Amino acid sequence: MSKITFLGAGSTVFAKNVLGDCMLVPALEGFEFALFDIDEQRLRDSETMLKNLKRSLNKNITIKAYLNRKDALTNAKYVFNAIQVGGYKPSTVIDFEIPKKYGLRQTIADTVGIGGIFRNLRTIPVMIDFARDMEEVCPNALFLNYTNPMAVLTGVMNRFTAIKTVGLCHSVQVCTRDLFKTLGMDPEGVQEKIAGINHMAWLLEVKRNGLDLYPEIKQRAREKQRTKHHDMVRFELMDKFGFYVTESSEHNAEYHPYFIKSRYPELIENYNIPLDEYPRRCEKQIQEWDAMRDDLVHNISLDHVRSKEYGSRIIEAIETDVPFKFGGNVLNTGRLISNLPEKACVEVPCIADRSGITPTYVGDLPEQLAALNRTNINTQLLTIEAAMSRKKEYIYQAALLDPHTASELSIDAIISLCDDLIAAHGDWLPKFASSDTFAISN
């Protein structure tokens, strides 16, 4: 029996999307779907839900929950990862509230920025533990990572472990469709080319029947900017740098030094930036889960329609040898994007088939786009240095190089903020060695 393991299976709604998709793939008949989570109640909820879905769909698969991670991984062919180390409380709350005391505001805080750095630092050791287990009990498995911060975590798995890893995000497959919906344009028959880094990949080409659609897109976007809407940051970036970026405006507002500035508070209103968006979203999801839990978990007539997630389609392509093209996060080995660092994790078109995952060569990005990507890659690579060396100086340097943090705070304030976050996260972080080089000046 072949096996798909889901780490973080207590994310019941997401487990339904990803494993429900897999149930709809004929080539996966007879597979075991192995579930693991450190929260046993949430794990049992997902097990019950998936067993109901299996019966409703009349599928020949096995659903099994495990309390031991290594047992869940043993002999797995594919491993999905959807964990959140430290959860909303205490860790995400810490990532937002302590920076606020320094006047540093965030929207999502899960990619770069001070919140992204610390989410990485508490997640990387867990990912390395996953890899060590997999190297022992399923060394040839494909690791499909959905956990943020995507670029750093996928980069760590590919650089420092023997596990084949690809990072998967929703932003590529919805980028053009959502842009056209916002602008009232028809997406039918559109050809696109997207590449960059996760959450900051670029719509490099968008055509229909060979006709470049960017002139019309930009004209409509400029007209749209006359009134408030949800995508004002991305439209501003497109206007000034020439290309549309894949991830949402609330994300990109904190990836750049231009939009969230205490000296210019009017920018928040002008660009319609939702500060503290992620904590509000978490609180809403907690309330919604309490209301929907019984209907989802104990619904014996539960149904499923295949979602937009790439995971099941990648596995189907590998099992059937029918190629599938998708936007994947992989190491920039051989300079897939030639003007980005080789150690960076890049988001490029990839092909899945029986041979596995094959990323495609992109070449140079337009120089202004590569420059914007490098501002985030700098922080990503220094965060990896911090995690792997356990030296505080690299934490400080990662924060000092972050575009938004550096645009708001002084060197001393950034170092002090990092120290406060290290103390507040406590045992959620590994121990880091101090450096006299970074003493705060008087």
Tab-separated table of N, CA and C in Angstrom, residues 305-410:
chain	number	residue	atom	x	y	z
A	305	VAL	N	-15.656	19.077	-3.767
A	305	VAL	CA	-15.332	19.452	-5.141
A	305	VAL	C	-13.852	19.803	-5.174
A	306	ARG	N	-13.164	19.328	-6.180
A	306	ARG	CA	-11.710	19.509	-6.221
A	306	ARG	C	-11.342	20.989	-6.163
A	307	SER	N	-10.412	21.322	-5.285
A	307	SER	CA	-10.025	22.713	-5.048
A	307	SER	C	-8.965	23.157	-6.053
A	308	LYS	N	-8.515	24.394	-5.909
A	308	LYS	CA	-7.481	24.943	-6.784
A	308	LYS	C	-6.081	24.562	-6.344
A	309	GLU	N	-5.934	23.849	-5.212
A	309	GLU	CA	-4.612	23.510	-4.701
A	309	GLU	C	-3.853	22.610	-5.681
A	310	TYR	N	-2.553	22.830	-5.746
A	310	TYR	CA	-1.712	22.071	-6.672
A	310	TYR	C	-1.431	20.630	-6.221
A	311	GLY	N	-1.467	20.386	-4.892
A	311	GLY	CA	-0.936	19.143	-4.341
A	311	GLY	C	-1.404	17.881	-5.028
A	312	SER	N	-2.723	17.678	-5.130
A	312	SER	CA	-3.245	16.436	-5.701
A	312	SER	C	-2.884	16.304	-7.170
A	313	ARG	N	-2.797	17.415	-7.869
A	313	ARG	CA	-2.484	17.379	-9.301
A	313	ARG	C	-1.023	17.013	-9.532
A	314	ILE	N	-0.143	17.442	-8.646
A	314	ILE	CA	1.267	17.053	-8.728
A	314	ILE	C	1.403	15.549	-8.503
A	315	ILE	N	0.746	15.044	-7.467
A	315	ILE	CA	0.812	13.613	-7.179
A	315	ILE	C	0.202	12.806	-8.327
A	316	GLU	N	-0.911	13.281	-8.857
A	316	GLU	CA	-1.547	12.588	-9.977
A	316	GLU	C	-0.613	12.529	-11.181
A	317	ALA	N	0.098	13.623	-11.452
A	317	ALA	CA	1.019	13.648	-12.586
A	317	ALA	C	2.161	12.654	-12.396
A	318	ILE	N	2.668	12.562	-11.175
A	318	ILE	CA	3.749	11.625	-10.898
A	318	ILE	C	3.264	10.184	-11.010
A	319	GLU	N	2.053	9.915	-10.505
A	319	GLU	CA	1.514	8.555	-10.534
A	319	GLU	C	1.118	8.114	-11.943
A	320	THR	N	0.650	9.033	-12.777
A	320	THR	CA	0.125	8.661	-14.097
A	320	THR	C	1.080	8.981	-15.240
A	321	ASP	N	2.102	9.780	-14.967
A	321	ASP	CA	3.043	10.255	-15.983
A	321	ASP	C	2.368	11.153	-17.013
A	322	VAL	N	1.263	11.785	-16.617
A	322	VAL	CA	0.639	12.814	-17.446
A	322	VAL	C	1.117	14.159	-16.898
A	323	PRO	N	1.936	14.914	-17.640
A	323	PRO	CA	2.584	16.101	-17.085
A	323	PRO	C	1.586	17.156	-16.595
A	324	PHE	N	2.004	17.856	-15.538
A	324	PHE	CA	1.224	18.953	-14.981
A	324	PHE	C	2.172	20.122	-14.740
A	325	LYS	N	1.805	21.300	-15.244
A	325	LYS	CA	2.607	22.504	-15.067
A	325	LYS	C	2.036	23.332	-13.924
A	326	PHE	N	2.915	23.837	-13.074
A	326	PHE	CA	2.470	24.624	-11.919
A	326	PHE	C	3.579	25.577	-11.499
A	327	GLY	N	3.229	26.549	-10.677
A	327	GLY	CA	4.206	27.456	-10.088
A	327	GLY	C	4.716	26.877	-8.790
A	328	GLY	N	5.990	26.499	-8.746
A	328	GLY	CA	6.547	25.856	-7.561
A	328	GLY	C	7.718	26.624	-6.994
A	329	ASN	N	7.946	26.429	-5.699
A	329	ASN	CA	9.074	27.045	-5.010
A	329	ASN	C	10.190	26.029	-4.871
A	330	VAL	N	11.340	26.359	-5.468
A	330	VAL	CA	12.490	25.456	-5.513
A	330	VAL	C	13.760	26.278	-5.313
A	331	LEU	N	14.849	25.594	-5.022
A	331	LEU	CA	16.127	26.285	-4.891
A	331	LEU	C	16.569	26.788	-6.264
A	332	ASN	N	17.212	27.936	-6.291
A	332	ASN	CA	17.630	28.567	-7.551
A	332	ASN	C	18.910	27.920	-8.108
A	333	THR	N	18.972	26.611	-8.044
A	333	THR	CA	20.145	25.859	-8.489
A	333	THR	C	20.350	26.051	-9.979
A	334	GLY	N	21.594	26.347	-10.358
A	334	GLY	CA	21.870	26.593	-11.766
A	334	GLY	C	21.324	27.913	-12.251
A	335	ARG	N	20.947	28.780	-11.306
A	335	ARG	CA	20.416	30.109	-11.637
A	335	ARG	C	19.224	30.010	-12.584
A	336	LEU	N	18.164	29.357	-12.115
A	336	LEU	CA	16.923	29.325	-12.886
A	336	LEU	C	16.478	30.744	-13.219
A	337	ILE	N	16.577	31.630	-12.216
A	337	ILE	CA	16.436	33.074	-12.444
A	337	ILE	C	17.846	33.634	-12.318
A	338	SER	N	18.426	34.029	-13.438
A	338	SER	CA	19.868	34.226	-13.499
A	338	SER	C	20.367	35.461	-12.768
A	339	ASN	N	19.502	36.426	-12.481
A	339	ASN	CA	19.963	37.598	-11.732
A	339	ASN	C	19.464	37.603	-10.291
A	340	LEU	N	19.199	36.394	-9.743
A	340	LEU	CA	18.946	36.213	-8.311
A	340	LEU	C	19.971	35.231	-7.756
A	341	PRO	N	20.267	35.285	-6.442
A	341	PRO	CA	21.299	34.421	-5.865
A	341	PRO	C	20.968	32.934	-5.984
A	342	GLU	N	22.000	32.123	-6.140
A	342	GLU	CA	21.805	30.685	-6.290
A	342	GLU	C	21.240	30.043	-5.030
A	343	LYS	N	21.537	30.610	-3.853
A	343	LYS	CA	21.025	30.062	-2.597
A	343	LYS	C	19.573	30.447	-2.332
A	344	ALA	N	19.020	31.337	-3.126
A	344	ALA	CA	17.648	31.771	-2.920
A	344	ALA	C	16.669	30.675	-3.322
A	345	CYS	N	15.500	30.712	-2.697
A	345	CYS	CA	14.378	29.874	-3.128
A	345	CYS	C	13.518	30.728	-4.055
A	346	VAL	N	13.304	30.241	-5.273
A	346	VAL	CA	12.568	31.017	-6.271
A	346	VAL	C	11.264	30.315	-6.626
A	347	GLU	N	10.326	31.095	-7.136
A	347	GLU	CA	9.036	30.566	-7.573
A	347	GLU	C	9.003	30.644	-9.094
A	348	VAL	N	9.032	29.471	-9.738
A	348	VAL	CA	9.146	29.402	-11.198
A	348	VAL	C	8.194	28.337	-11.726
A	349	PRO	N	7.884	28.376	-13.027
A	349	PRO	CA	7.098	27.288	-13.610
A	349	PRO	C	7.841	25.964	-13.472
A	350	CYS	N	7.110	24.919	-13.042
A	350	CYS	CA	7.670	23.586	-12.869
A	350	CYS	C	6.784	22.575	-13.594
A	351	ILE	N	7.377	21.441	-13.960
A	351	ILE	CA	6.641	20.347	-14.578
A	351	ILE	C	6.734	19.130	-13.664
A	352	ALA	N	5.576	18.532	-13.349
A	352	ALA	CA	5.542	17.276	-12.596
A	352	ALA	C	5.180	16.148	-13.551
A	353	ASP	N	5.925	15.044	-13.469
A	353	ASP	CA	5.589	13.805	-14.183
A	353	ASP	C	6.264	12.665	-13.429
A	354	ARG	N	6.335	11.491	-14.029
A	354	ARG	CA	6.859	10.337	-13.297
A	354	ARG	C	8.301	10.512	-12.858
A	355	SER	N	9.041	11.397	-13.515
A	355	SER	CA	10.428	11.637	-13.119
A	355	SER	C	10.536	12.551	-11.906
A	356	GLY	N	9.426	13.125	-11.464
A	356	GLY	CA	9.432	14.009	-10.301
A	356	GLY	C	9.106	15.439	-10.679
A	357	ILE	N	9.774	16.392	-10.038
A	357	ILE	CA	9.543	17.818	-10.270
A	357	ILE	C	10.714	18.394	-11.057
A	358	THR	N	10.420	18.992	-12.185
A	358	THR	CA	11.458	19.622	-13.011
A	358	THR	C	11.164	21.108	-13.143
A	359	PRO	N	11.965	21.965	-12.494
A	359	PRO	CA	11.768	23.411	-12.645
A	359	PRO	C	12.269	23.879	-14.004
A	360	THR	N	11.706	24.966	-14.502
A	360	THR	CA	12.102	25.483	-15.807
A	360	THR	C	13.006	26.710	-15.655
A	361	TYR	N	13.843	26.908	-16.661
A	361	TYR	CA	14.750	28.056	-16.690
A	361	TYR	C	13.984	29.310	-17.104
A	362	VAL	N	14.175	30.395	-16.368
A	362	VAL	CA	13.500	31.660	-16.647
A	362	VAL	C	14.453	32.671	-17.264
A	363	GLY	N	15.715	32.697	-16.796
A	363	GLY	CA	16.659	33.726	-17.234
A	363	GLY	C	16.564	34.963	-16.367
A	364	ASP	N	16.947	36.099	-16.894
A	364	ASP	CA	16.917	37.350	-16.134
A	364	ASP	C	15.489	37.861	-15.963
A	365	LEU	N	15.171	38.303	-14.760
A	365	LEU	CA	14.001	39.147	-14.561
A	365	LEU	C	14.351	40.560	-15.000
A	366	PRO	N	13.365	41.383	-15.352
A	366	PRO	CA	13.654	42.811	-15.502
A	366	PRO	C	14.397	43.311	-14.264
A	367	GLU	N	15.417	44.106	-14.454
A	367	GLU	CA	16.346	44.399	-13.368
A	367	GLU	C	15.670	45.018	-12.149
A	368	GLN	N	14.653	45.864	-12.370
A	368	GLN	CA	13.985	46.485	-11.227
A	368	GLN	C	13.243	45.442	-10.387
A	369	LEU	N	12.726	44.390	-11.024
A	369	LEU	CA	12.013	43.340	-10.301
A	369	LEU	C	12.989	42.461	-9.521
A	370	ALA	N	14.106	42.131	-10.152
A	370	ALA	CA	15.135	41.367	-9.443
A	370	ALA	C	15.644	42.145	-8.233
A	371	ALA	N	15.779	43.462	-8.395
A	371	ALA	CA	16.243	44.293	-7.276
A	371	ALA	C	15.261	44.254	-6.111
A	372	LEU	N	13.971	44.350	-6.404
A	372	LEU	CA	12.967	44.254	-5.340
A	372	LEU	C	13.007	42.874	-4.690
A	373	ASN	N	13.135	41.820	-5.491
A	373	ASN	CA	13.234	40.472	-4.919
A	373	ASN	C	14.445	40.353	-4.000
A	374	ARG	N	15.575	40.918	-4.424
A	374	ARG	CA	16.796	40.776	-3.624
A	374	ARG	C	16.653	41.442	-2.263
A	375	THR	N	15.861	42.521	-2.163
A	375	THR	CA	15.690	43.152	-0.851
A	375	THR	C	15.053	42.193	0.148
A	376	ASN	N	14.191	41.305	-0.327
A	376	ASN	CA	13.573	40.308	0.554
A	376	ASN	C	14.464	39.079	0.710
A	377	ILE	N	15.151	38.697	-0.351
A	377	ILE	CA	16.070	37.551	-0.279
A	377	ILE	C	17.177	37.804	0.737
A	378	ASN	N	17.660	39.042	0.831
A	378	ASN	CA	18.697	39.365	1.820
A	378	ASN	C	18.273	38.932	3.211
A	379	THR	N	17.058	39.316	3.604
A	379	THR	CA	16.554	38.959	4.927
A	379	THR	C	16.336	37.455	5.043
A	380	GLN	N	15.834	36.834	3.980
A	380	GLN	CA	15.616	35.385	4.002
A	380	GLN	C	16.923	34.628	4.252
A	381	LEU	N	17.983	34.978	3.520
A	381	LEU	CA	19.239	34.240	3.650
A	381	LEU	C	19.895	34.483	5.011
A	382	LEU	N	19.779	35.694	5.547
A	382	LEU	CA	20.341	35.946	6.884
A	382	LEU	C	19.540	35.233	7.963
A	383	THR	N	18.234	35.089	7.763
A	383	THR	CA	17.414	34.327	8.710
A	383	THR	C	17.847	32.874	8.725
A	384	ILE	N	18.136	32.319	7.569
A	384	ILE	CA	18.634	30.940	7.508
A	384	ILE	C	19.970	30.824	8.225
A	385	GLU	N	20.860	31.803	8.042
A	385	GLU	CA	22.137	31.788	8.757
A	385	GLU	C	21.904	31.782	10.263
A	386	ALA	N	20.957	32.582	10.720
A	386	ALA	CA	20.655	32.623	12.153
A	386	ALA	C	20.160	31.274	12.652
A	387	ALA	N	19.240	30.677	11.922
A	387	ALA	CA	18.646	29.412	12.356
A	387	ALA	C	19.665	28.284	12.375
A	388	MET	N	20.540	28.240	11.387
A	388	MET	CA	21.461	27.118	11.278
A	388	MET	C	22.715	27.294	12.135
A	389	SER	N	23.097	28.548	12.404
A	389	SER	CA	24.294	28.793	13.223
A	389	SER	C	23.971	28.990	14.694
A	390	ARG	N	22.706	29.353	14.987
A	390	ARG	CA	22.243	29.690	16.338
A	390	ARG	C	23.009	30.888	16.906
A	391	LYS	N	23.305	31.864	16.039
A	391	LYS	CA	23.989	33.076	16.465
A	391	LYS	C	23.041	34.268	16.363
A	392	LYS	N	22.949	35.022	17.452
A	392	LYS	CA	22.042	36.176	17.479
A	392	LYS	C	22.407	37.231	16.448
A	393	GLU	N	23.713	37.364	16.151
A	393	GLU	CA	24.115	38.441	15.248
A	393	GLU	C	23.408	38.334	13.899
A	394	TYR	N	23.115	37.108	13.454
A	394	TYR	CA	22.438	36.950	12.175
A	394	TYR	C	20.949	37.304	12.280
A	395	ILE	N	20.363	37.116	13.463
A	395	ILE	CA	18.982	37.586	13.658
A	395	ILE	C	18.941	39.098	13.497
A	396	TYR	N	19.874	39.766	14.188
A	396	TYR	CA	19.927	41.225	14.092
A	396	TYR	C	20.133	41.671	12.639
A	397	GLN	N	21.062	41.014	11.945
A	397	GLN	CA	21.366	41.417	10.570
A	397	GLN	C	20.170	41.182	9.644
A	398	ALA	N	19.468	40.070	9.851
A	398	ALA	CA	18.264	39.821	9.049
A	398	ALA	C	17.260	40.950	9.238
A	399	ALA	N	17.064	41.374	10.490
A	399	ALA	CA	16.110	42.453	10.773
A	399	ALA	C	16.609	43.794	10.238
A	400	LEU	N	17.908	44.041	10.359
A	400	LEU	CA	18.472	45.299	9.868
A	400	LEU	C	18.361	45.427	8.350
A	401	LEU	N	18.318	44.299	7.655
A	401	LEU	CA	18.215	44.313	6.202
A	401	LEU	C	16.775	44.247	5.701
A	402	ASP	N	15.833	44.041	6.596
A	402	ASP	CA	14.437	43.980	6.164
A	402	ASP	C	13.963	45.365	5.738
A	403	PRO	N	13.371	45.493	4.539
A	403	PRO	CA	13.024	46.827	4.032
A	403	PRO	C	12.081	47.629	4.924
A	404	HIS	N	11.012	47.003	5.403
A	404	HIS	CA	10.041	47.742	6.208
A	404	HIS	C	10.606	48.083	7.579
A	405	THR	N	11.222	47.115	8.245
A	405	THR	CA	11.783	47.351	9.583
A	405	THR	C	12.848	48.434	9.543
A	406	ALA	N	13.755	48.344	8.565
A	406	ALA	CA	14.848	49.310	8.472
A	406	ALA	C	14.359	50.712	8.128
A	407	SER	N	13.227	50.811	7.433
A	407	SER	CA	12.715	52.135	7.070
A	407	SER	C	12.049	52.840	8.245
A	408	GLU	N	11.722	52.091	9.299
A	408	GLU	CA	10.995	52.662	10.430
A	408	GLU	C	11.854	52.865	11.675
A	409	LEU	N	12.813	51.961	11.922
A	409	LEU	CA	13.507	51.946	13.210
A	409	LEU	C	15.008	52.163	13.056
A	410	SER	N	15.630	52.660	14.127
A	410	SER	CA	17.084	52.820	14.170
A	410	SER	C	17.756	51.467	14.403
